[in-house]
Short mmCIF file of C-alpha atoms in Angstrom, two decimals:
data_model
loop_
_atom_site.label_atom_id
_atom_site.label_comp_id
_atom_site.label_asym_id
_atom_site.label_seq_id
_atom_site.Cartn_x
_atom_site.Cartn_y
_atom_site.Cartn_z
CA MET A 1 1.11 21.42 65.11
CA THR A 2 -1.72 19.07 64.86
CA THR A 3 -5.08 18.64 66.97
CA ASP A 4 -7.65 16.17 67.28
CA THR A 5 -9.41 15.33 63.88
CA ALA A 6 -11.99 17.81 64.62
CA GLY A 7 -9.37 20.60 64.39
CA THR A 8 -6.27 22.08 62.69
CA ALA A 9 -2.99 24.13 63.35
CA PRO A 10 -3.67 26.81 65.75
CA HIS A 11 -1.26 29.22 64.45
CA PRO A 12 -2.23 31.32 61.48
CA ALA A 13 0.85 33.07 61.05
CA HIS A 14 2.57 30.00 60.36
CA SER A 15 0.42 29.09 57.37
CA SER A 16 0.02 29.94 53.83
CA PRO A 17 -3.49 31.10 52.15
CA PRO A 18 -4.78 28.56 49.38
CA GLY A 19 -3.54 28.94 46.08
CA PRO A 20 -5.47 28.87 43.03
CA ALA A 21 -5.72 24.88 43.27
CA ASP A 22 -7.05 25.11 46.67
CA ARG A 23 -9.34 28.31 46.39
CA PRO A 24 -12.73 27.71 45.61
CA ALA A 25 -13.65 29.23 42.09
CA ARG A 26 -16.64 31.77 42.10
CA SER A 27 -18.29 30.56 39.08
CA ARG A 28 -18.08 26.95 39.99
CA PRO A 29 -18.27 26.34 43.70
CA ARG A 30 -16.76 23.11 44.99
CA SER A 31 -18.95 20.59 46.61
CA GLY A 32 -18.58 17.09 48.25
CA PRO A 33 -17.33 15.88 51.65
CA VAL A 34 -13.81 16.03 50.80
CA ASN A 35 -13.55 19.42 49.58
CA ASP A 36 -15.89 20.71 51.96
CA GLU A 37 -13.64 19.38 55.01
CA ARG A 38 -10.67 21.05 52.90
CA LEU A 39 -12.53 24.40 53.15
CA ARG A 40 -13.38 24.20 56.65
CA ARG A 41 -9.57 23.23 57.63
CA TRP A 42 -8.29 26.26 55.76
CA ARG A 43 -11.02 28.52 57.28
CA LEU A 44 -9.85 27.50 60.95
CA VAL A 45 -6.18 27.92 60.02
CA LEU A 46 -6.99 31.38 58.21
CA GLY A 47 -9.06 33.03 60.96
CA GLY A 48 -12.14 35.22 60.52
CA ASP A 49 -10.66 37.75 58.61
CA SER A 50 -10.03 35.54 55.59
CA ALA A 51 -13.45 33.77 55.73
CA GLU A 52 -14.53 35.67 52.61
CA SER A 53 -11.75 33.45 50.38
CA THR A 54 -13.04 30.46 51.42
CA GLY A 55 -16.95 31.17 51.64
CA CYS A 56 -17.05 28.33 54.60
CA ALA A 57 -18.94 29.53 57.81
CA LEU A 58 -18.25 27.92 61.03
CA THR A 59 -21.11 26.62 63.74
CA GLY A 60 -21.09 24.85 66.84
CA ARG A 61 -17.91 23.35 68.03
CA ASP A 62 -15.69 24.58 65.02
CA ALA A 63 -16.75 28.26 66.00
CA ALA A 64 -16.09 27.82 69.39
CA MET A 65 -12.49 26.33 68.35
CA ASP A 66 -12.12 29.53 66.24
CA GLY A 67 -12.89 31.61 69.01
CA ALA A 68 -10.45 30.09 71.23
CA LEU A 69 -7.84 30.57 68.42
CA THR A 70 -8.51 33.88 67.53
CA ALA A 71 -8.49 34.97 71.56
CA LEU A 72 -4.92 33.99 71.23
CA TYR A 73 -3.50 34.44 67.74
CA GLY A 74 -6.12 36.98 66.27
CA GLY A 75 -8.14 36.69 63.10
CA GLY A 76 -6.52 36.97 59.70
CA ARG A 77 -3.67 39.66 58.50
CA PRO A 78 -4.90 43.28 60.37
CA GLY A 79 -5.00 45.57 57.52
CA GLY A 80 -4.92 43.29 54.78
CA PRO A 81 -7.60 42.82 51.85
CA GLY A 82 -10.86 42.26 53.38
CA GLY A 83 -9.21 42.03 56.80
CA SER A 84 -9.77 44.53 59.93
CA ASN A 85 -7.77 45.35 62.81
CA ARG A 86 -8.78 42.85 65.30
CA SER A 87 -5.73 41.77 67.46
CA ALA A 88 -5.44 38.82 69.74
CA GLY A 89 -6.61 39.52 73.46
CA LEU A 90 -7.95 37.42 76.26
CA GLY A 91 -9.00 39.98 78.40
CA ALA A 92 -7.14 41.47 81.54
CA SER A 93 -9.40 39.57 84.10
CA ALA A 94 -8.35 36.11 85.77
CA PRO A 95 -12.04 34.66 85.03
CA SER A 96 -12.01 35.38 81.53
CA VAL A 97 -8.31 33.55 80.98
CA ALA A 98 -9.68 30.67 83.08
CA ARG A 99 -12.60 30.10 80.80
CA TRP A 100 -10.27 30.11 77.87
CA LEU A 101 -8.14 27.42 79.21
CA GLY A 102 -10.90 25.49 79.58
CA ASP A 103 -11.93 26.01 76.53
CA ILE A 104 -8.71 24.97 74.66
CA ARG A 105 -8.56 21.78 77.20
CA THR A 106 -11.92 20.74 75.79
CA TYR A 107 -11.25 21.25 72.02
CA PHE A 108 -7.58 20.23 71.81
CA PRO A 109 -5.11 17.50 72.80
CA SER A 110 -2.95 18.16 75.71
CA SER A 111 0.41 18.53 73.74
CA VAL A 112 -1.47 21.56 71.74
CA VAL A 113 -2.71 22.94 74.94
CA GLN A 114 0.65 23.03 76.43
CA VAL A 115 1.95 24.99 73.34
CA MET A 116 -1.11 27.35 73.34
CA GLN A 117 -0.44 28.10 77.02
CA ARG A 118 3.32 28.90 76.49
CA ASP A 119 2.33 30.99 73.57
CA ALA A 120 -0.33 32.69 75.92
CA ILE A 121 2.20 33.58 78.44
CA ASP A 122 4.81 34.89 75.86
CA ARG A 123 2.56 36.52 73.25
CA LEU A 124 0.00 38.35 75.90
CA GLY A 125 1.96 38.78 79.17
CA LEU A 126 -0.19 36.44 81.17
CA SER A 127 2.57 35.48 83.44
CA ALA A 128 1.38 37.69 86.59
CA LEU A 129 -1.90 35.96 86.32
CA LEU A 130 -0.36 32.76 87.26
CA LEU A 131 0.25 33.92 90.72
CA GLU A 132 -3.65 33.35 91.13
CA PRO A 133 -4.44 29.74 92.58
CA GLU A 134 -7.78 29.63 90.33
CA MET A 135 -5.37 30.09 87.28
CA LEU A 136 -2.82 27.53 88.25
CA GLU A 137 -5.83 24.83 88.93
CA ALA A 138 -6.95 25.54 85.15
CA VAL A 139 -3.44 25.33 83.40
CA GLU A 140 -2.19 22.08 81.93
CA ALA A 141 1.05 21.44 83.58
CA ASP A 142 4.31 20.82 81.87
CA VAL A 143 7.97 21.44 82.14
CA HIS A 144 7.69 24.73 80.53
CA LEU A 145 5.07 25.96 82.99
CA VAL A 146 7.07 24.77 86.14
CA GLY A 147 10.03 26.90 84.70
CA THR A 148 7.75 29.87 84.35
CA LEU A 149 6.31 29.34 87.96
CA LEU A 150 9.98 29.15 89.49
CA SER A 151 10.79 32.72 87.74
CA LEU A 152 7.77 34.14 89.60
CA ASN A 153 8.62 32.37 93.02
CA LYS A 154 9.89 35.23 94.77
CA ALA A 155 6.87 37.17 93.78
CA MET A 156 4.25 34.35 94.53
CA PRO A 157 2.01 35.27 97.23
CA GLU A 158 1.50 32.69 100.28
CA THR A 159 -2.00 31.79 98.93
CA THR A 160 -0.53 30.91 95.89
CA LYS A 161 2.48 28.77 96.90
CA GLU A 162 0.65 25.58 98.30
CA THR A 163 -1.11 25.36 94.47
CA ALA A 164 2.06 26.11 92.78
CA ARG A 165 3.95 23.24 94.41
CA ALA A 166 1.43 20.87 93.95
CA VAL A 167 1.41 21.76 90.17
CA VAL A 168 5.34 21.38 90.08
CA ARG A 169 4.85 17.93 92.30
CA LYS A 170 2.64 16.66 89.36
CA VAL A 171 5.01 17.27 86.93
CA VAL A 172 7.97 16.01 88.88
CA ASP A 173 6.22 12.78 89.52
CA ASP A 174 5.28 12.49 86.07
CA LEU A 175 9.07 12.83 85.21
CA GLU A 176 10.03 10.64 87.66
CA LYS A 177 8.13 7.74 86.53
CA ARG A 178 9.31 8.22 83.22
CA LEU A 179 12.98 8.59 83.85
CA ALA A 180 13.86 6.81 87.24
CA THR A 181 13.93 2.97 86.29
CA ARG A 182 16.02 3.34 83.04
CA THR A 183 18.40 5.90 84.89
CA ARG A 184 18.72 3.22 87.54
CA ALA A 185 19.08 0.08 85.47
CA THR A 186 21.50 2.00 83.00
CA LEU A 187 23.83 3.09 85.79
CA THR A 188 23.90 0.37 87.72
CA GLY A 189 25.28 -1.96 84.99
CA ALA A 190 27.83 1.19 84.36
CA LEU A 191 29.05 0.67 88.17
CA ASP A 192 29.02 -3.25 87.79
CA ARG A 193 31.13 -2.85 84.50
CA SER A 194 33.57 -0.21 85.62
CA ALA A 195 34.91 -2.81 88.64
CA ARG A 196 36.66 -5.02 86.16
CA ILE A 197 38.35 -8.03 87.50
CA ASP A 198 40.93 -10.54 85.73
CA ARG A 199 39.86 -13.60 87.11
CA PRO A 200 36.10 -13.54 86.89
CA ARG A 201 33.71 -16.66 87.35
CA HIS A 202 31.96 -17.73 84.22
CA HIS A 203 28.94 -15.58 84.57
CA ASP A 204 30.84 -12.66 85.37
CA ILE A 205 32.96 -12.74 82.03
CA ASP A 206 32.64 -9.52 79.76
CA TRP A 207 32.87 -11.38 76.66
CA GLY A 208 33.29 -8.51 74.36
CA ARG A 209 36.35 -7.46 75.90
CA THR A 210 37.90 -10.61 76.33
CA ILE A 211 37.55 -11.43 72.86
CA ARG A 212 39.23 -8.12 71.82
CA ALA A 213 42.06 -8.62 74.37
CA ASN A 214 42.64 -12.35 72.80
CA LEU A 215 42.31 -11.66 69.01
CA LYS A 216 46.07 -12.23 68.56
CA ASN A 217 45.22 -16.05 69.68
CA TYR A 218 42.94 -16.39 66.81
CA LEU A 219 42.85 -19.91 65.15
CA PRO A 220 41.67 -19.70 61.66
CA GLU A 221 41.78 -23.62 61.04
CA TYR A 222 39.31 -23.68 63.86
CA GLY A 223 37.43 -20.64 63.45
CA THR A 224 37.77 -19.57 67.09
CA VAL A 225 39.85 -17.31 69.64
CA VAL A 226 41.73 -19.10 72.49
CA PRO A 227 40.96 -16.91 75.31
CA GLU A 228 44.47 -16.90 77.33
CA ARG A 229 43.09 -14.13 79.43
CA LEU A 230 39.65 -13.54 80.86
CA ILE A 231 38.26 -9.98 81.44
CA GLY A 232 35.26 -9.80 83.78
CA TYR A 233 32.74 -7.72 85.44
CA GLY A 234 33.04 -7.21 89.03
CA ARG A 235 29.94 -7.04 91.12
CA ALA A 236 29.41 -3.75 92.48
CA ALA A 237 29.57 -3.57 96.36
CA GLN A 238 26.85 -1.47 98.56
CA SER A 239 29.81 1.12 99.13
CA VAL A 240 30.09 4.08 97.07
CA LYS A 241 31.83 3.66 93.95
CA LYS A 242 31.67 7.08 92.29
CA ASP A 243 31.14 10.89 92.95
CA VAL A 244 28.79 12.62 90.74
CA ILE A 245 28.51 16.41 90.72
CA LEU A 246 25.74 18.18 89.26
CA CYS A 247 26.64 21.91 88.48
CA ILE A 248 23.33 23.49 87.01
CA ASP A 249 23.42 27.16 85.46
CA GLN A 250 20.09 28.39 86.76
CA SER A 251 20.01 31.54 84.44
CA GLY A 252 16.46 32.27 83.04
CA SER A 253 17.37 30.70 79.78
CA MET A 254 18.08 27.20 81.42
CA ALA A 255 14.68 26.61 83.11
CA ALA A 256 13.80 23.51 81.32
CA SER A 257 17.29 22.12 82.16
CA VAL A 258 16.92 23.02 85.81
CA VAL A 259 13.96 21.30 86.03
CA TYR A 260 15.37 17.66 84.54
CA ALA A 261 18.36 17.77 86.25
CA SER A 262 16.77 18.23 89.74
CA VAL A 263 14.66 15.11 88.91
CA PHE A 264 18.06 13.38 87.89
CA GLY A 265 19.54 14.75 90.95
CA ALA A 266 17.16 12.79 92.95
CA VAL A 267 17.16 9.82 91.04
CA LEU A 268 21.18 9.67 91.46
CA ALA A 269 20.99 10.61 94.95
CA SER A 270 18.66 7.50 95.50
CA MET A 271 21.35 4.85 94.48
CA ARG A 272 23.91 3.76 97.24
CA THR A 273 26.59 3.24 94.99
CA LEU A 274 26.62 6.91 94.02
CA GLN A 275 27.39 10.07 96.15
CA THR A 276 25.46 12.90 94.25
CA ARG A 277 26.14 16.54 94.97
CA LEU A 278 23.58 19.39 93.37
CA VAL A 279 25.00 22.64 93.03
CA VAL A 280 22.91 25.68 91.45
CA PHE A 281 24.51 29.00 90.24
CA ASP A 282 24.19 32.28 88.77
CA THR A 283 26.60 34.79 90.01
CA ALA A 284 26.45 33.04 93.08
CA VAL A 285 26.84 29.44 94.09
CA VAL A 286 24.23 27.54 96.30
CA ASP A 287 24.76 24.01 97.25
CA LEU A 288 21.23 22.04 97.39
CA THR A 289 22.53 18.50 98.06
CA ASP A 290 20.74 18.41 101.47
CA GLN A 291 17.23 18.84 99.63
CA LEU A 292 17.92 16.26 96.90
CA ASP A 293 15.68 13.81 98.79
CA ASP A 294 12.83 15.97 97.24
CA PRO A 295 13.45 17.47 93.96
CA VAL A 296 10.53 19.77 94.24
CA ASP A 297 12.22 21.32 97.27
CA VAL A 298 15.23 21.71 94.73
CA LEU A 299 13.50 23.46 92.45
CA PHE A 300 11.72 26.18 94.88
CA GLY A 301 15.32 26.62 96.30
CA THR A 302 16.49 27.84 92.68
CA GLN A 303 16.11 31.39 91.46
CA LEU A 304 15.80 31.43 87.76
CA GLY A 305 17.37 34.56 86.24
CA GLY A 306 20.38 36.65 87.04
CA GLY A 307 23.90 36.68 85.61
CA THR A 308 26.56 34.05 85.22
CA ASP A 309 29.66 32.86 86.79
CA ILE A 310 30.72 29.55 85.71
CA ASN A 311 34.14 30.10 87.15
CA ARG A 312 33.28 30.32 90.51
CA ALA A 313 30.48 27.50 90.60
CA LEU A 314 33.31 25.45 89.31
CA ALA A 315 35.86 26.34 91.97
CA TYR A 316 33.14 25.15 94.44
CA CYS A 317 32.88 21.98 92.80
CA GLN A 318 36.55 21.62 92.45
CA SER A 319 37.06 22.06 96.15
CA LYS A 320 34.25 19.32 97.05
CA ILE A 321 36.39 16.40 94.88
CA SER A 322 38.00 14.23 97.20
CA ARG A 323 38.64 11.38 94.57
CA PRO A 324 39.37 12.72 91.27
CA ALA A 325 39.62 9.41 89.27
CA ASP A 326 36.42 8.25 90.66
CA THR A 327 34.48 11.64 90.18
CA VAL A 328 32.07 12.60 87.23
CA VAL A 329 31.23 16.34 87.29
CA VAL A 330 28.42 17.33 84.67
CA LEU A 331 28.44 21.14 84.01
CA ILE A 332 24.83 21.82 82.53
CA SER A 333 25.27 25.33 81.10
CA ASP A 334 24.96 27.29 77.78
CA LEU A 335 28.08 28.76 78.58
CA TYR A 336 27.47 32.66 78.66
CA GLU A 337 30.50 33.21 81.04
CA GLY A 338 30.16 36.41 83.10
CA GLY A 339 32.92 35.66 85.27
CA ILE A 340 36.59 35.04 84.59
CA ARG A 341 36.92 33.15 81.11
CA ASP A 342 40.66 31.82 81.26
CA GLU A 343 40.19 30.77 84.96
CA MET A 344 37.07 28.36 83.88
CA LEU A 345 38.97 26.74 81.45
CA LYS A 346 42.18 26.43 83.75
CA ARG A 347 39.89 24.99 86.16
CA VAL A 348 38.32 22.30 83.56
CA ALA A 349 41.90 21.13 82.57
CA ALA A 350 43.06 20.82 85.87
CA MET A 351 39.92 18.72 86.90
CA LYS A 352 40.73 16.26 83.95
CA ALA A 353 44.48 16.28 84.47
CA SER A 354 43.89 14.87 87.79
CA GLY A 355 41.23 11.96 86.50
CA VAL A 356 37.81 13.74 86.64
CA GLN A 357 35.64 12.72 83.99
CA PHE A 358 34.16 16.23 83.06
CA VAL A 359 30.87 16.51 80.85
CA THR A 360 29.37 19.62 79.31
CA LEU A 361 25.86 19.71 78.71
CA LEU A 362 24.48 22.94 76.65
CA ALA A 363 21.04 22.05 77.56
CA LEU A 364 19.02 19.06 79.37
CA SER A 365 15.84 19.23 77.74
CA ASP A 366 13.75 18.08 75.02
CA GLU A 367 14.00 21.47 73.08
CA GLY A 368 15.74 21.94 69.69
CA ALA A 369 19.40 23.24 69.49
CA PRO A 370 20.21 25.82 72.02
CA ALA A 371 21.74 29.06 71.99
CA TYR A 372 25.22 28.93 73.46
CA ASP A 373 28.48 30.23 73.78
CA ARG A 374 30.29 28.82 70.62
CA ASP A 375 33.80 30.15 71.37
CA HIS A 376 33.62 28.66 74.97
CA ALA A 377 32.27 25.55 73.65
CA ALA A 378 35.10 25.27 71.20
CA ALA A 379 37.65 25.87 73.86
CA LEU A 380 36.10 23.08 76.11
CA GLY A 381 36.01 20.54 73.32
CA ALA A 382 39.66 21.18 72.77
CA LEU A 383 40.38 20.26 76.36
CA GLY A 384 38.49 17.09 75.57
CA ALA A 385 35.35 17.92 77.07
CA PRO A 386 33.06 18.57 73.97
CA ALA A 387 29.86 20.57 74.94
CA PHE A 388 26.51 19.24 73.58
CA ALA A 389 22.88 19.25 73.94
CA CYS A 390 21.36 16.19 75.59
CA THR A 391 17.75 14.84 75.93
CA PRO A 392 16.37 13.34 79.14
CA ASP A 393 16.03 10.12 77.68
CA LEU A 394 19.99 10.16 76.15
CA PHE A 395 21.19 11.20 79.79
CA PRO A 396 21.63 8.03 81.41
CA GLU A 397 23.60 6.56 78.52
CA VAL A 398 25.79 9.56 79.18
CA MET A 399 26.11 9.26 82.67
CA ALA A 400 27.12 5.67 81.81
CA ALA A 401 29.64 6.16 79.44
CA ALA A 402 31.23 8.72 82.05
CA ILE A 403 31.24 6.20 84.80
CA GLU A 404 32.93 3.54 82.42
CA LYS A 405 35.31 6.23 81.08
CA ARG A 406 34.61 5.58 77.89
CA PRO A 407 33.60 8.02 74.69
CA LEU A 408 30.39 10.15 75.37
CA PRO A 409 27.35 9.05 73.13
CA ILE A 410 27.32 12.61 71.63
CA PRO A 411 24.16 13.09 69.63
CA ASP A 412 25.55 15.39 66.73
CA LYS A 413 29.11 16.24 66.73
CA GLU A 414 28.69 19.74 64.93
CA THR A 415 26.97 20.84 68.02
CA HIS A 416 30.34 21.46 69.75
CA ARG A 417 32.32 22.79 66.86
#
């Protein structure tokens, strides 16, 4: 993690103390701008209890940054040489936390602030304070914060809900601006290409497929292919061409995926050539399709946490399929099934046999490799429905491939083995 040019990584537990080459010699103190800056950075990384090893005192802005870091991560190693038993702490009151939130926004860039906020919630148990409006107004909003707010939704007092909706709205609007244009463009092209015609006009010819279909007519003496058969794109009419069902696991571990899937659901629903349905589930199944015009309403209609019954959710989705050959089902889940495993796999096999394009995403987020049930992932892979994690930027390409019935752009084939 990095900060601006005035700071350093804010987590001392992830750093190592300077070695002999880095530590200042007592008999021969280092000096000069480069070494002073190096000592200053080590001092900020190690925290106050290790200051004696650097001989560097902090003042002004550096001291304030150090205080903000110490409040969250503590100073030095408790009980270590020259150390103390100080531990991290932001106090129990909302005002002290609000001041700290203001401090870190002053001293660190937005990306670092978001990480420090998540650490504060996880390490110091500050979730309850997010139920207070003044706290929500002070935080840096991101996808992870939205997930935390949604998990607190049922406990949220009425005085906080409007502020919480404003925070969620800001994040959702930012995501739509980032993702909507490319998603619509990619899927519109895929829908056009999926309607192939054999007697296309010149500007509708799909030259790649035409050349492949006519390779037997290659004339080496002329270095060309005679296009006996032309294959073209059909122009997509305004009628519905494909049905898309997003089936989203709303267990607590899937919070970021729920946020992104809700945004994508709203984008897909805005395309007239797609009929989009959005289903969320834990041990119960809820159809939120009628709220797809506003992803914020969708998100507040979810209930993060609880068990998981994928089989029940897929049974509901299966009952809503009327045109199997023109339907794409996207299951977004870590596959920790609490329902009937064999029935779940039979449903997937039946959907695929009927012509449904079935996509399994272990996560739809920018996070690293997710935790998931490897046995279930392997079983789905054996059915021809490989399970893999997907970033939001890749999702349009995955959907385009499913619509065109071509191989999915799996980012890491080891993921679903």
